[in-house]
Amino acid sequence: MSKNVRYLTSYTIDKYNHSLIKNNRNIIKAIQQNDKRVIQELYYDNRDYFLNWASKENHISFEDAKDLYQDAMVVLIQKIQDRKVERIFVSFRAYIFGLGRQLIRNKIKEEFKRDKREGIFSDRSLLLGENHTEDNRIGLVVSQLDSLPDPCRYILTHFYLKNLTYEEIAVSLQYKSINSLKVQKYRCLKYLKDRVFKNKVKNI
Amino acid sequence: MKYNSKKMHFIERYFNEDLSKEELEFFELEMQRDEEFKIEVTQYEYVFGGLKEARARKLKSDFKKIEDQLHSRRPKYNFSVASIMRYGAVATVAVLFTIAAFNFSNLEPVIETEQVFSEYFRPYPNVIAPVTRTTEVDDSDLKHVMSFYDAKEYDAAIEGFDKLLADVDLKNEMLFYKGVALLAKGEAAEARDHFESMDQINNFSNQRKWYLSLALVQLNEITDAKELLNEIIRDKSYFMIYAKDLLEILSPK
């Protein structure tokens, strides 16, 4: 990644020359296209403000604040790339702070619940069990995805994990139409699902 | 409901919360009515959830990398006056030395080409086996060779590509995949020769440019690599995303 990323990009976050909404629209478009430079710039641009706010006003450690900031950024990017958020009417900073506030609330709730559980059962295996279940699911799905033959592995990885569009994948794999790529993607998805559940049954 | 891609599209839209009110009602009714469909939806929920969570973790690890870069760039401000004087003297000498070095030589910034190459190189997927039915070569020969390529058995694949190179219709494809296989083996110079022997206008012209630029990076021919990367960006091909990144790395300010 470029070292002088803060001074680059046609989408540079210009606070003075454009209206907020127009500027937000450009940033959203760039994130939808997975423009890494814009995502990186957004990360740098709000990081210090967020860490100061989270650690001072919410009394959490700097390391926890960093972790929360990254979680907030993950939620933001996923919401935009999944087209769940197409417009933002406040500044990006305010939006990220809003997400952070929600995450902090969840974290406090989770810790309270955990303390209560620990107090009652003196047993953390329940909580660890939950994490293991999630880890197992990701492990199983990703390992089966990795072992799929091409073009299935390529299509599903690029569509679901790298967030490429149908158009980009079609060009790269030389599909003549988007529709035939879609049909192939669903065929691959069924293949993946069958393999995941065949393996899941085997491991029980 | 029987299997078809429309049904799968329908299920995916359900998980993306993209169904209209009427479609959602129909979907939920179908779940109550058809036990098999309900099981299928539950299974897809598991798969989609796994994919979504995997993507979230990848994003988070990308942010952690950004954070690491930030730390490696930021200076630590804990100097005493004496140490500032000491570092100041050393820095002055270093600056004078650097200026002299630039005046007397044509120093290029050091780029870790090996590291850059390994970060960006991925063997191109096998997309030719299903689209070669019109060629005179026996389809099974091609599939056989490509199965070696898929299995990353590059020596056997290269031997097979050499045999198939005689076929005029397949020549470009064989040169391309052989080039990629050579590149995967670390034989960048030979890979470059193969990519350069391809017709510049063919079905693999975009792919050719990208892998040729990677071969040039591997060979430390940075000026030529940059020229090619700029071409990829101008072409607006799929590889543009990677080309922009790589170009930045190759152009340290």
Coordinates of C-alpha atoms in Angstrom, one line a residue:
Chain A
M1 CA 0.0 0.0 0.0
S2 CA 1.2 3.5 -0.8
K3 CA 2.9 5.4 2.0
N4 CA 1.4 8.7 1.0
V5 CA -2.1 7.4 0.7
R6 CA -3.4 10.4 2.7
Y7 CA -2.6 12.7 -0.2
L8 CA -3.9 10.6 -3.0
T9 CA -7.2 9.5 -4.7
S10 CA -9.7 11.1 -6.9
Y11 CA -12.2 10.5 -4.2
T12 CA -10.2 12.3 -1.6
I13 CA -12.5 13.3 1.3
D14 CA -12.9 17.0 0.4
K15 CA -14.5 18.8 3.2
Y16 CA -14.5 22.2 1.7
N17 CA -15.3 22.1 -2.0
H18 CA -18.3 19.7 -2.1
S19 CA -21.5 19.5 -0.3
L20 CA -21.6 16.8 2.4
I21 CA -24.1 14.5 0.7
K22 CA -22.4 14.7 -2.7
N23 CA -19.1 14.0 -1.0
N24 CA -20.6 11.1 0.9
R25 CA -22.1 9.7 -2.3
N26 CA -18.6 9.6 -3.8
I27 CA -17.2 7.8 -0.8
I28 CA -20.0 5.3 -0.8
K29 CA -19.5 4.6 -4.5
A30 CA -15.8 4.1 -3.9
I31 CA -16.4 1.7 -1.0
Q32 CA -19.0 -0.2 -3.1
Q33 CA -16.2 -0.7 -5.7
N34 CA -13.9 -1.8 -2.8
D35 CA -11.5 1.0 -3.5
K36 CA -8.9 0.2 -0.9
R37 CA -7.3 3.6 -0.9
V38 CA -10.5 5.3 0.1
I39 CA -11.2 2.7 2.8
Q40 CA -7.7 3.2 4.1
E41 CA -8.1 7.0 4.0
L42 CA -11.4 6.8 5.8
Y43 CA -9.7 4.6 8.5
Y44 CA -6.9 7.1 9.0
D45 CA -9.1 10.1 8.9
N46 CA -11.4 9.1 11.8
R47 CA -9.1 6.9 13.8
D48 CA -7.6 9.3 16.3
Y49 CA -10.9 11.1 17.0
F50 CA -12.6 7.8 17.7
L51 CA -9.9 6.4 19.9
N52 CA -9.7 9.5 22.0
W53 CA -13.5 9.6 22.3
A54 CA -13.9 5.9 23.1
S55 CA -11.1 5.7 25.6
K56 CA -11.8 9.0 27.5
E57 CA -15.6 9.2 27.4
N58 CA -16.4 5.5 27.7
H59 CA -13.5 4.5 30.0
I60 CA -12.2 1.6 27.9
S61 CA -8.6 0.8 27.3
F62 CA -6.8 2.2 24.2
E63 CA -6.4 -1.4 22.9
D64 CA -10.1 -2.1 23.3
A65 CA -11.0 1.2 21.6
K66 CA -8.8 0.2 18.7
D67 CA -10.6 -3.1 18.5
L68 CA -14.0 -1.4 18.6
Y69 CA -13.0 1.1 15.9
Q70 CA -12.0 -1.8 13.6
D71 CA -15.3 -3.5 14.3
A72 CA -17.2 -0.3 13.6
M73 CA -15.3 0.1 10.3
V74 CA -16.1 -3.6 9.4
V75 CA -19.8 -3.0 10.0
L76 CA -19.7 0.2 7.9
I77 CA -17.9 -1.4 5.0
Q78 CA -20.2 -4.4 5.0
K79 CA -23.4 -2.4 5.2
I80 CA -22.3 -0.3 2.3
Q81 CA -21.0 -3.1 0.1
D82 CA -24.2 -5.2 0.8
R83 CA -26.2 -2.1 -0.3
K84 CA -27.9 -2.0 3.1
V85 CA -26.7 1.7 3.3
E86 CA -26.8 3.7 0.1
R87 CA -27.0 7.2 1.6
I88 CA -25.5 8.9 4.6
F89 CA -27.0 12.2 5.6
V90 CA -24.5 13.0 8.4
S91 CA -20.7 13.1 8.2
F92 CA -18.9 9.8 8.0
R93 CA -17.3 10.6 11.3
A94 CA -20.7 11.0 13.0
Y95 CA -21.9 7.8 11.4
I96 CA -18.9 5.8 12.6
F97 CA -19.2 7.2 16.1
G98 CA -22.9 6.1 16.1
L99 CA -21.8 2.6 15.2
G100 CA -19.1 2.7 17.8
R101 CA -21.6 3.8 20.5
Q102 CA -23.8 0.8 19.6
L103 CA -20.9 -1.6 19.7
I104 CA -19.8 -0.2 23.1
R105 CA -23.3 -0.7 24.4
N106 CA -23.4 -4.3 23.1
K107 CA -20.0 -4.9 24.6
I108 CA -21.1 -3.7 28.0
K109 CA -24.2 -5.8 27.8
E110 CA -22.2 -8.9 26.8
E111 CA -19.8 -8.4 29.6
F112 CA -22.6 -8.0 32.1
K113 CA -24.3 -11.2 30.8
R114 CA -20.9 -13.0 31.0
D115 CA -20.3 -11.8 34.6
K116 CA -23.7 -13.0 35.6
R117 CA -23.2 -16.3 33.9
E118 CA -19.8 -16.7 35.5
G119 CA -21.3 -15.8 38.9
I120 CA -24.0 -18.4 38.6
F121 CA -22.2 -21.3 36.9
S122 CA -18.5 -20.4 37.4
D123 CA -18.2 -21.9 34.0
R124 CA -17.1 -20.1 30.8
S125 CA -17.4 -23.1 28.6
L126 CA -20.8 -21.9 27.5
L127 CA -19.4 -18.7 26.1
L128 CA -16.4 -20.4 24.6
G129 CA -18.7 -23.0 23.2
E130 CA -20.5 -20.2 21.3
N131 CA -17.3 -19.0 19.9
H132 CA -16.2 -22.4 18.9
T133 CA -19.5 -23.0 17.1
E134 CA -18.9 -19.8 15.0
D135 CA -15.3 -20.7 14.4
N136 CA -16.3 -24.2 13.3
R137 CA -18.9 -22.8 10.9
I138 CA -16.4 -20.4 9.3
G139 CA -13.7 -23.1 9.2
L140 CA -16.0 -25.6 7.6
V141 CA -17.4 -23.2 5.0
V142 CA -14.0 -21.7 4.1
S143 CA -12.2 -25.0 3.9
Q144 CA -14.9 -26.5 1.6
L145 CA -14.8 -23.3 -0.5
D146 CA -11.0 -23.5 -0.8
S147 CA -11.2 -27.1 -1.9
L148 CA -13.8 -26.5 -4.6
P149 CA -12.5 -26.9 -8.2
D150 CA -12.3 -23.8 -10.4
P151 CA -14.3 -22.0 -11.7
C152 CA -16.5 -22.5 -8.6
R153 CA -13.8 -21.6 -6.1
Y154 CA -12.9 -18.5 -8.1
I155 CA -16.5 -17.3 -8.6
L156 CA -17.6 -17.8 -5.0
T157 CA -14.4 -16.4 -3.5
H158 CA -14.4 -13.3 -5.6
F159 CA -18.2 -12.7 -5.2
Y160 CA -18.6 -13.4 -1.5
L161 CA -15.2 -12.7 0.0
K162 CA -13.7 -10.1 -2.3
N163 CA -16.9 -8.4 -3.2
L164 CA -16.4 -8.3 -6.9
T165 CA -19.4 -7.6 -9.1
Y166 CA -20.9 -10.1 -11.6
E167 CA -19.5 -7.8 -14.4
E168 CA -16.0 -8.0 -13.1
I169 CA -16.0 -11.7 -12.7
A170 CA -17.6 -12.2 -16.1
V171 CA -14.9 -10.2 -17.8
S172 CA -12.2 -12.1 -15.9
L173 CA -13.6 -15.5 -16.7
Q174 CA -14.7 -14.5 -20.2
Y175 CA -18.4 -15.4 -19.7
K176 CA -20.5 -14.2 -22.6
S177 CA -23.4 -13.1 -20.4
I178 CA -24.0 -12.1 -16.8
N179 CA -26.9 -14.5 -16.7
S180 CA -24.8 -17.6 -17.5
L181 CA -22.4 -16.5 -14.8
K182 CA -25.3 -16.2 -12.3
V183 CA -26.6 -19.6 -13.2
Q184 CA -23.1 -21.0 -12.7
K185 CA -22.7 -19.2 -9.4
Y186 CA -25.9 -20.7 -8.0
R187 CA -24.8 -24.1 -9.3
C188 CA -21.5 -23.6 -7.4
L189 CA -23.3 -22.5 -4.3
K190 CA -25.4 -25.6 -4.2
Y191 CA -22.3 -27.7 -4.7
L192 CA -20.7 -25.9 -1.8
K193 CA -23.7 -26.3 0.4
D194 CA -23.9 -30.0 -0.4
R195 CA -20.2 -30.5 0.4
V196 CA -20.5 -28.5 3.7
F197 CA -23.3 -30.6 4.9
K198 CA -21.8 -33.9 3.8
N199 CA -18.8 -33.0 5.8
K200 CA -20.7 -31.7 8.7
V201 CA -22.6 -35.0 9.0
K202 CA -19.3 -36.9 8.7
N203 CA -17.8 -34.9 11.6
I204 CA -20.8 -35.5 14.0
Chain B
M1 CA -40.1 -26.3 -5.1
K2 CA -37.6 -28.1 -7.3
Y3 CA -34.0 -27.0 -7.8
N4 CA -33.3 -24.2 -10.2
S5 CA -31.3 -21.0 -10.2
K6 CA -34.4 -18.8 -9.8
K7 CA -35.2 -20.5 -6.5
M8 CA -31.6 -20.0 -5.3
H9 CA -31.8 -16.4 -6.3
F10 CA -35.0 -16.1 -4.3
I11 CA -33.4 -17.7 -1.2
E12 CA -30.4 -15.4 -1.5
R13 CA -32.6 -12.3 -1.8
Y14 CA -34.4 -13.5 1.4
F15 CA -31.2 -13.4 3.3
N16 CA -30.3 -10.1 1.8
E17 CA -33.6 -8.8 3.1
D18 CA -34.4 -7.8 -0.5
L19 CA -37.9 -9.4 -1.0
S20 CA -41.0 -7.3 -1.5
K21 CA -43.8 -7.7 1.0
E22 CA -45.7 -10.1 -1.3
E23 CA -42.6 -12.1 -2.0
L24 CA -41.8 -12.4 1.7
E25 CA -45.3 -13.7 2.4
F26 CA -45.0 -16.2 -0.3
F27 CA -41.6 -17.3 0.9
E28 CA -42.8 -17.8 4.5
L29 CA -45.8 -19.7 3.3
E30 CA -43.6 -21.9 1.3
M31 CA -41.4 -22.6 4.3
Q32 CA -44.5 -23.7 6.3
R33 CA -45.9 -25.8 3.4
D34 CA -42.7 -27.5 2.1
E35 CA -40.5 -29.2 4.7
E36 CA -37.7 -29.9 2.2
F37 CA -37.6 -26.2 1.2
K38 CA -37.4 -25.2 4.9
I39 CA -34.4 -27.5 5.4
E40 CA -32.7 -26.2 2.3
V41 CA -33.2 -22.6 3.5
T42 CA -31.7 -23.5 6.9
Q43 CA -28.7 -25.0 5.2
Y44 CA -28.2 -22.0 3.1
E45 CA -28.5 -19.8 6.2
Y46 CA -25.5 -21.7 7.6
V47 CA -23.4 -21.3 4.4
F48 CA -24.3 -17.6 3.8
G49 CA -23.6 -16.9 7.5
G50 CA -20.2 -18.6 7.3
L51 CA -19.3 -16.6 4.1
K52 CA -20.4 -13.4 5.7
E53 CA -18.5 -13.9 8.9
A54 CA -15.4 -15.0 6.9
R55 CA -15.6 -11.7 5.0
A56 CA -15.9 -9.7 8.2
R57 CA -12.8 -11.4 9.6
K58 CA -10.9 -10.7 6.4
L59 CA -11.9 -7.1 6.6
K60 CA -10.8 -6.9 10.2
S61 CA -7.5 -8.4 9.4
D62 CA -7.0 -5.8 6.7
F63 CA -7.6 -3.1 9.2
K64 CA -5.2 -4.7 11.6
K65 CA -2.6 -4.5 8.8
I66 CA -3.3 -0.8 8.3
E67 CA -2.8 -0.3 12.0
D68 CA 0.5 -2.1 11.9
Q69 CA 1.6 0.1 8.9
L70 CA 0.6 3.1 11.0
H71 CA 2.8 2.0 13.9
S72 CA 5.8 1.3 11.7
R73 CA 5.5 4.8 10.2
R74 CA 4.9 6.8 13.4
P75 CA 7.9 8.1 15.2
K76 CA 8.1 7.8 19.0
Y77 CA 8.4 11.3 20.7
N78 CA 10.4 10.4 23.8
F79 CA 13.7 12.1 23.1
S80 CA 15.8 13.9 25.7
V81 CA 17.7 17.1 24.7
A82 CA 21.0 15.2 24.7
S83 CA 19.7 12.5 22.5
I84 CA 18.2 15.1 20.1
M85 CA 21.7 16.6 19.8
R86 CA 23.3 13.2 19.3
Y87 CA 20.7 12.1 16.8
G88 CA 20.9 15.5 15.2
A89 CA 24.6 15.2 14.5
V90 CA 24.2 11.6 13.2
A91 CA 21.3 12.8 11.0
T92 CA 23.3 15.7 9.6
V93 CA 26.0 13.3 8.5
A94 CA 23.5 10.9 7.1
V95 CA 21.8 13.7 5.1
L96 CA 25.1 14.9 3.7
F97 CA 26.0 11.4 2.8
T98 CA 22.6 10.8 1.1
I99 CA 22.9 14.0 -0.9
A100 CA 26.4 13.0 -2.0
A101 CA 25.2 9.5 -3.0
F102 CA 22.4 11.0 -5.1
N103 CA 24.8 13.3 -6.9
F104 CA 27.3 10.6 -7.7
S105 CA 25.0 7.7 -8.6
N106 CA 21.7 6.9 -10.1
L107 CA 20.1 5.3 -7.1
E108 CA 16.6 3.8 -7.4
P109 CA 14.5 3.3 -4.3
V110 CA 14.8 -0.4 -3.1
I111 CA 11.7 -2.4 -3.9
E112 CA 11.3 -5.9 -2.4
T113 CA 10.3 -7.4 -5.7
E114 CA 10.2 -11.0 -4.4
Q115 CA 7.8 -10.0 -1.6
V116 CA 5.7 -7.9 -4.0
F117 CA 5.5 -10.7 -6.5
S118 CA 4.4 -13.3 -3.9
E119 CA 1.7 -11.0 -2.6
Y120 CA 0.2 -10.4 -6.0
F121 CA 0.8 -13.7 -7.9
R122 CA -2.0 -16.2 -8.0
P123 CA -2.2 -18.9 -10.7
Y124 CA -4.9 -17.9 -13.2
P125 CA -7.9 -20.3 -12.9
N126 CA -8.5 -22.9 -15.5
V127 CA -11.2 -21.4 -17.7
I128 CA -10.4 -23.0 -21.0
A129 CA -11.3 -26.7 -20.7
P130 CA -15.1 -26.1 -21.2
V131 CA -14.7 -23.7 -24.2
T132 CA -12.5 -25.7 -26.6
R133 CA -15.0 -27.9 -28.2
T134 CA -14.5 -26.4 -31.7
T135 CA -10.8 -27.1 -31.8
E136 CA -9.4 -30.1 -33.5
V137 CA -7.5 -31.2 -30.4
D138 CA -9.1 -34.1 -28.5
D139 CA -10.9 -32.4 -25.6
S140 CA -9.7 -35.0 -23.2
D141 CA -6.1 -34.2 -23.9
L142 CA -6.6 -30.6 -23.0
K143 CA -8.6 -31.6 -19.9
H144 CA -5.9 -34.0 -18.9
V145 CA -3.2 -31.3 -19.1
M146 CA -5.3 -28.7 -17.4
S147 CA -5.9 -31.2 -14.5
F148 CA -2.2 -31.1 -13.9
Y149 CA -2.3 -27.4 -13.9
D150 CA -5.2 -27.3 -11.5
A151 CA -3.4 -29.7 -9.2
K152 CA -0.3 -27.4 -9.3
E153 CA 1.8 -30.1 -10.9
Y154 CA 3.5 -27.6 -13.1
D155 CA 6.2 -29.8 -14.6
A156 CA 3.7 -32.3 -16.0
A157 CA 1.5 -29.4 -17.1
I158 CA 4.3 -27.7 -18.9
E159 CA 5.2 -31.0 -20.7
G160 CA 1.5 -31.2 -21.8
F161 CA 1.4 -27.6 -22.9
D162 CA 4.4 -28.1 -25.1
K163 CA 2.6 -31.0 -26.9
L164 CA -0.5 -28.9 -27.4
L165 CA 1.4 -25.8 -28.6
A166 CA 1.4 -27.3 -32.1
D167 CA -2.3 -26.7 -32.4
V168 CA -2.7 -23.3 -34.0
D169 CA -6.2 -22.7 -32.4
L170 CA -4.9 -23.3 -28.9
K171 CA -1.5 -21.7 -29.3
N172 CA -2.2 -18.5 -27.4
E173 CA -4.0 -20.2 -24.5
M174 CA -1.2 -22.7 -24.2
L175 CA 1.5 -20.0 -24.2
F176 CA -0.5 -18.2 -21.6
Y177 CA -1.0 -21.1 -19.2
K178 CA 2.5 -22.3 -19.7
G179 CA 3.8 -18.8 -18.9
V180 CA 1.7 -18.8 -15.7
A181 CA 3.0 -22.3 -14.8
L182 CA 6.6 -21.1 -15.3
L183 CA 6.0 -18.1 -13.2
A184 CA 4.6 -20.2 -10.4
K185 CA 7.8 -22.3 -10.6
G186 CA 9.9 -19.1 -10.3
E187 CA 11.2 -19.2 -13.9
A188 CA 10.3 -15.6 -14.6
A189 CA 12.5 -15.0 -17.7
E190 CA 11.1 -18.0 -19.5
A191 CA 7.6 -16.9 -18.5
R192 CA 8.2 -13.4 -19.9
D193 CA 9.3 -14.9 -23.2
H194 CA 6.1 -17.0 -23.4
F195 CA 3.8 -14.0 -22.7
E196 CA 5.7 -11.9 -25.2
S197 CA 5.2 -14.6 -27.9
M198 CA 1.5 -14.4 -27.5
D199 CA -0.6 -12.4 -30.0
Q200 CA -1.3 -9.1 -28.4
I201 CA -4.9 -9.1 -29.4
N202 CA -6.6 -12.3 -28.3
N203 CA -9.0 -13.5 -25.7
F204 CA -6.3 -13.5 -23.0
S205 CA -4.9 -10.1 -23.8
N206 CA -5.8 -8.5 -20.4
Q207 CA -4.5 -11.6 -18.5
R208 CA -1.4 -11.5 -20.6
K209 CA -0.6 -8.0 -19.6
W210 CA -1.1 -8.6 -15.9
Y211 CA 1.0 -11.8 -15.7
L212 CA 3.7 -10.2 -18.0
S213 CA 3.9 -7.3 -15.6
L214 CA 4.3 -9.7 -12.7
A215 CA 7.1 -11.5 -14.5
L216 CA 8.8 -8.1 -15.1
V217 CA 8.5 -7.3 -11.4
Q218 CA 10.1 -10.6 -10.6
L219 CA 12.9 -9.8 -13.0
N220 CA 13.3 -6.4 -11.5
E221 CA 12.5 -4.7 -14.8
I222 CA 10.5 -2.1 -12.9
T223 CA 10.2 0.6 -15.7
D224 CA 8.7 -1.8 -18.2
A225 CA 6.4 -3.3 -15.5
K226 CA 5.1 0.2 -14.6
E227 CA 4.5 1.0 -18.3
L228 CA 2.4 -2.2 -18.6
L229 CA 0.5 -1.5 -15.4
N230 CA -0.4 1.9 -16.7
E231 CA -1.7 0.3 -19.9
I232 CA -3.9 -2.1 -17.8
I233 CA -5.3 0.9 -16.0
R234 CA -6.0 2.7 -19.3
D235 CA -7.7 -0.5 -20.6
K236 CA -10.0 -0.5 -17.5
S237 CA -9.8 -4.3 -17.4
Y238 CA -10.6 -6.3 -14.4
F239 CA -6.9 -6.4 -13.4
M240 CA -7.0 -2.6 -13.0
I241 CA -7.8 -3.0 -9.3
Y242 CA -4.6 -4.8 -8.7
A243 CA -2.6 -2.8 -11.2
K244 CA -3.3 0.4 -9.3
D245 CA -2.2 -1.1 -6.1
L246 CA 1.0 -2.6 -7.5
L247 CA 1.8 0.6 -9.4
E248 CA 1.7 2.5 -6.1
I249 CA 4.0 0.1 -4.4
L250 CA 6.5 0.3 -7.4
S251 CA 6.4 4.1 -7.3
P252 CA 7.6 5.0 -3.7
K253 CA 7.7 8.8 -3.2

